[in-house]
Short mmCIF file of C-alpha atoms in Angstrom, two decimals:
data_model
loop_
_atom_site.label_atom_id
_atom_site.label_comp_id
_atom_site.label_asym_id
_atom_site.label_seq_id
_atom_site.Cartn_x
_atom_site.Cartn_y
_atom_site.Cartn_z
CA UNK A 1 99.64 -13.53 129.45
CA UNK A 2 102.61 -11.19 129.24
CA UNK A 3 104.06 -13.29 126.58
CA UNK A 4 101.17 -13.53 124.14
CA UNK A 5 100.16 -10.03 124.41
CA UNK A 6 104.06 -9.44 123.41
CA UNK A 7 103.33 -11.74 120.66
CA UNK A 8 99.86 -10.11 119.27
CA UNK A 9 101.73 -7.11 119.51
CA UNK A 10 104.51 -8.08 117.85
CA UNK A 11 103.64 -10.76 114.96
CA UNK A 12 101.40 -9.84 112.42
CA UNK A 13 98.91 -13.08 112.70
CA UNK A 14 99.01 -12.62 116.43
CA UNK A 15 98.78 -15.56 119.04
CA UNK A 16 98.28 -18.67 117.06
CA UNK A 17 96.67 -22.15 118.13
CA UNK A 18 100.03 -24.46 118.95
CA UNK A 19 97.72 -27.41 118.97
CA UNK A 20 96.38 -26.39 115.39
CA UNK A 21 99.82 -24.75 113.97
CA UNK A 22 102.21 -27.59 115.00
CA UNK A 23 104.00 -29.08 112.10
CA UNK A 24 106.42 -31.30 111.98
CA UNK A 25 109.73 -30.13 109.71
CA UNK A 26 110.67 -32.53 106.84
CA UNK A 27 114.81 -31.62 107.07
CA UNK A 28 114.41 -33.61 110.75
CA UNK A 29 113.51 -37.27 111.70
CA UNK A 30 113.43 -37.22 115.51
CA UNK A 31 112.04 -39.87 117.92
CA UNK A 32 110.14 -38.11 120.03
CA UNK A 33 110.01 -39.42 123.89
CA UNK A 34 108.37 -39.19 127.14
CA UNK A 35 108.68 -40.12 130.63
CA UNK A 36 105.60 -41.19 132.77
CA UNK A 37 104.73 -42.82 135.93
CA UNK A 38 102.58 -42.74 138.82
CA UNK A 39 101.85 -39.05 140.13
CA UNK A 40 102.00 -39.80 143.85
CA UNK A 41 105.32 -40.80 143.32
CA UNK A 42 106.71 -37.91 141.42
CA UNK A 43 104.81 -35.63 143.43
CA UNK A 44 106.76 -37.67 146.24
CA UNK A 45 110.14 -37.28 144.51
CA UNK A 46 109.24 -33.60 143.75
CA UNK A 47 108.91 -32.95 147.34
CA UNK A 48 111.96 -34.75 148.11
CA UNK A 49 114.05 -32.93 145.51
CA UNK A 50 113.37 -29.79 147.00
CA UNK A 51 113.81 -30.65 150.44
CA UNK A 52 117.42 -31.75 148.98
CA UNK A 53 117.73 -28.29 147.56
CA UNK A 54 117.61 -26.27 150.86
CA UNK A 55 119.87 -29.07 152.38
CA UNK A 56 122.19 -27.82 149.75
CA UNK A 57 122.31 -24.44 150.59
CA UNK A 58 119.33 -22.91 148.26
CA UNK A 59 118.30 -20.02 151.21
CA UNK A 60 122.08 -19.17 150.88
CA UNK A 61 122.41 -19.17 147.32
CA UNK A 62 119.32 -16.66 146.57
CA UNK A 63 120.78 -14.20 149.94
CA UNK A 64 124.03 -14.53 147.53
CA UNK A 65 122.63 -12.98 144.79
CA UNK A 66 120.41 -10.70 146.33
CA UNK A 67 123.58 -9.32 148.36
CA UNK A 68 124.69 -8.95 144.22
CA UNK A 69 121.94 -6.59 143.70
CA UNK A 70 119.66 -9.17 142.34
CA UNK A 71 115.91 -8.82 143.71
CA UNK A 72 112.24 -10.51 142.64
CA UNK A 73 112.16 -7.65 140.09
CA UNK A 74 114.71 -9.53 138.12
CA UNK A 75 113.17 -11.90 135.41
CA UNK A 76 116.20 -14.30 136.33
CA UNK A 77 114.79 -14.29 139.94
CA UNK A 78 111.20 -14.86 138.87
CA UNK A 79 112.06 -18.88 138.89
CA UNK A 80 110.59 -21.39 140.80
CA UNK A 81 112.87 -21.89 144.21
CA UNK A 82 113.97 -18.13 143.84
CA UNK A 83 110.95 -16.90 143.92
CA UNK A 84 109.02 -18.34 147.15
CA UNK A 85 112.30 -17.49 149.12
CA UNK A 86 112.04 -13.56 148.86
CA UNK A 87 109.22 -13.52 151.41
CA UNK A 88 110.87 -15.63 154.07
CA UNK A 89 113.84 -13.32 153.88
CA UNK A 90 111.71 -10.43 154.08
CA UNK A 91 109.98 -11.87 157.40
CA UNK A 92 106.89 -12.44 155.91
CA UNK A 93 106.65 -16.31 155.70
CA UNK A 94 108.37 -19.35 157.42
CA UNK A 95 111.23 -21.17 156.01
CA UNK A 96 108.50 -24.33 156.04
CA UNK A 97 105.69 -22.28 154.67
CA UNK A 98 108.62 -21.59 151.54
CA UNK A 99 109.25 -24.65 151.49
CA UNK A 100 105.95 -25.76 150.90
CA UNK A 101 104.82 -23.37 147.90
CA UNK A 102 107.91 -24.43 146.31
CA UNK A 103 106.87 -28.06 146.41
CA UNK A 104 103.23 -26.96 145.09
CA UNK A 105 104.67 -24.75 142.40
CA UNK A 106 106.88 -27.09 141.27
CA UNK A 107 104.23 -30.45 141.33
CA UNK A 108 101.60 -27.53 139.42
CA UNK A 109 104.65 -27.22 137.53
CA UNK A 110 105.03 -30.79 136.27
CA UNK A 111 101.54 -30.99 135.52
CA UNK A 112 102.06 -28.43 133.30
CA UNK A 113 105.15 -29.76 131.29
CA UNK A 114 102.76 -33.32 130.97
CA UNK A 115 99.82 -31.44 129.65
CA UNK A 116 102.48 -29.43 127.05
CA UNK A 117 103.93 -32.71 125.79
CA UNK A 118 100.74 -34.29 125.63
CA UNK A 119 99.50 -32.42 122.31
CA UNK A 120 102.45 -34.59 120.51
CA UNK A 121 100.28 -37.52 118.89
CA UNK A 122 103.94 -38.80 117.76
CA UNK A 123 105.56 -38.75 121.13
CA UNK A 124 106.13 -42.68 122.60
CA UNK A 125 105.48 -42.66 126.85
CA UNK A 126 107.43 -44.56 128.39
CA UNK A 127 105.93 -45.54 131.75
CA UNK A 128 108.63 -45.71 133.99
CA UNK A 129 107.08 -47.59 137.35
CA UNK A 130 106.29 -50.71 134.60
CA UNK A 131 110.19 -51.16 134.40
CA UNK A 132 112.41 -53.05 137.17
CA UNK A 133 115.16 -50.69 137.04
CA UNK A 134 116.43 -47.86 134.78
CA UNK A 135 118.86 -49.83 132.93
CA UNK A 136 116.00 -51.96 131.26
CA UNK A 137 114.30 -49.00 130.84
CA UNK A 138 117.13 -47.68 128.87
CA UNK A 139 117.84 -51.02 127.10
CA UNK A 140 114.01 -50.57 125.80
CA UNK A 141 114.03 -46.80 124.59
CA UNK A 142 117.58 -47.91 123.13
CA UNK A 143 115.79 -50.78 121.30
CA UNK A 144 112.41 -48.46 119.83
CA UNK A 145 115.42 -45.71 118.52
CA UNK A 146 117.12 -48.31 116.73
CA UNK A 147 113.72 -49.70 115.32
CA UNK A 148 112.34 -46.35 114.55
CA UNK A 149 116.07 -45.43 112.45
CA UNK A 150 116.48 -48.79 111.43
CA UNK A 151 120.01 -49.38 112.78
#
């Protein structure tokens, strides 16, 4: 909301539709891409991945910073990962209760990015649980470039 109120304020047309206003620009032929699978399992590998980042030392990392002046009033610290940690470090929440609004914000986040790239009616899914292994998976998006460029 902050963001298009600093646009209305700032652009003279004000907030426009993206799905409406989206053009394509002639000077660029681009193959557009996407990645998609089953949701359980990158909800699953979500979950995992952030697990992975407190194993790595992400509690330490944001007491870092903050120690560098750097507090939740900071844009920079607004993030998801950064952001769910401040309360545990005030004593307010539980390292596992952290742990587990970063693993919702970040699977609401996801949603989010599919839903964005979903307005692209040029953008070619490429479902990634229908492929063996990621090397055929590569071999194929290699193969629809080459078609698309005709190389």
């Amino acid at each position: 909301m902050i963001r298009a109120i600093e646009i209305a304020e700032n652009v003279s047309d004000g907030v426009k539709d993206f799905k409406r206003d989206l053009k394509t620009n002639e000077n660029f032929d681009f193959f557009l891409m996407g990645l998609t699978g089953d949701r359980n399992k990158l909800y699953d590998r979500i979950n995992k991945r952030v697990l992975e980042m407190f194993d790595m030392g992400l509690v330490n990392e944001l007491i870092l910073l903050k120690n560098l002046g750097l507090d939740d009033s900071f844009t920079s610290m607004q993030g998801i990962g950064y952001k769910e940690i401040f309360p545990y470090l005030d004593g307010k929440k539980t390292l596992e209760e952290v742990i587990h609004d970063i693993q919702i914000n970040s699977r609401h986040y996801a949603k989010r990015q599919l839903t964005w790239f979903k307005r692209y009616e040029n953008l070619k899914w490429y479902d990634i649980d229908l492929q063996p292994d990621f090397a055929t998976l590569i071999e194929i998006i290699e193969k629809d470039i080459r078609a698309f460029y005709n190389i």
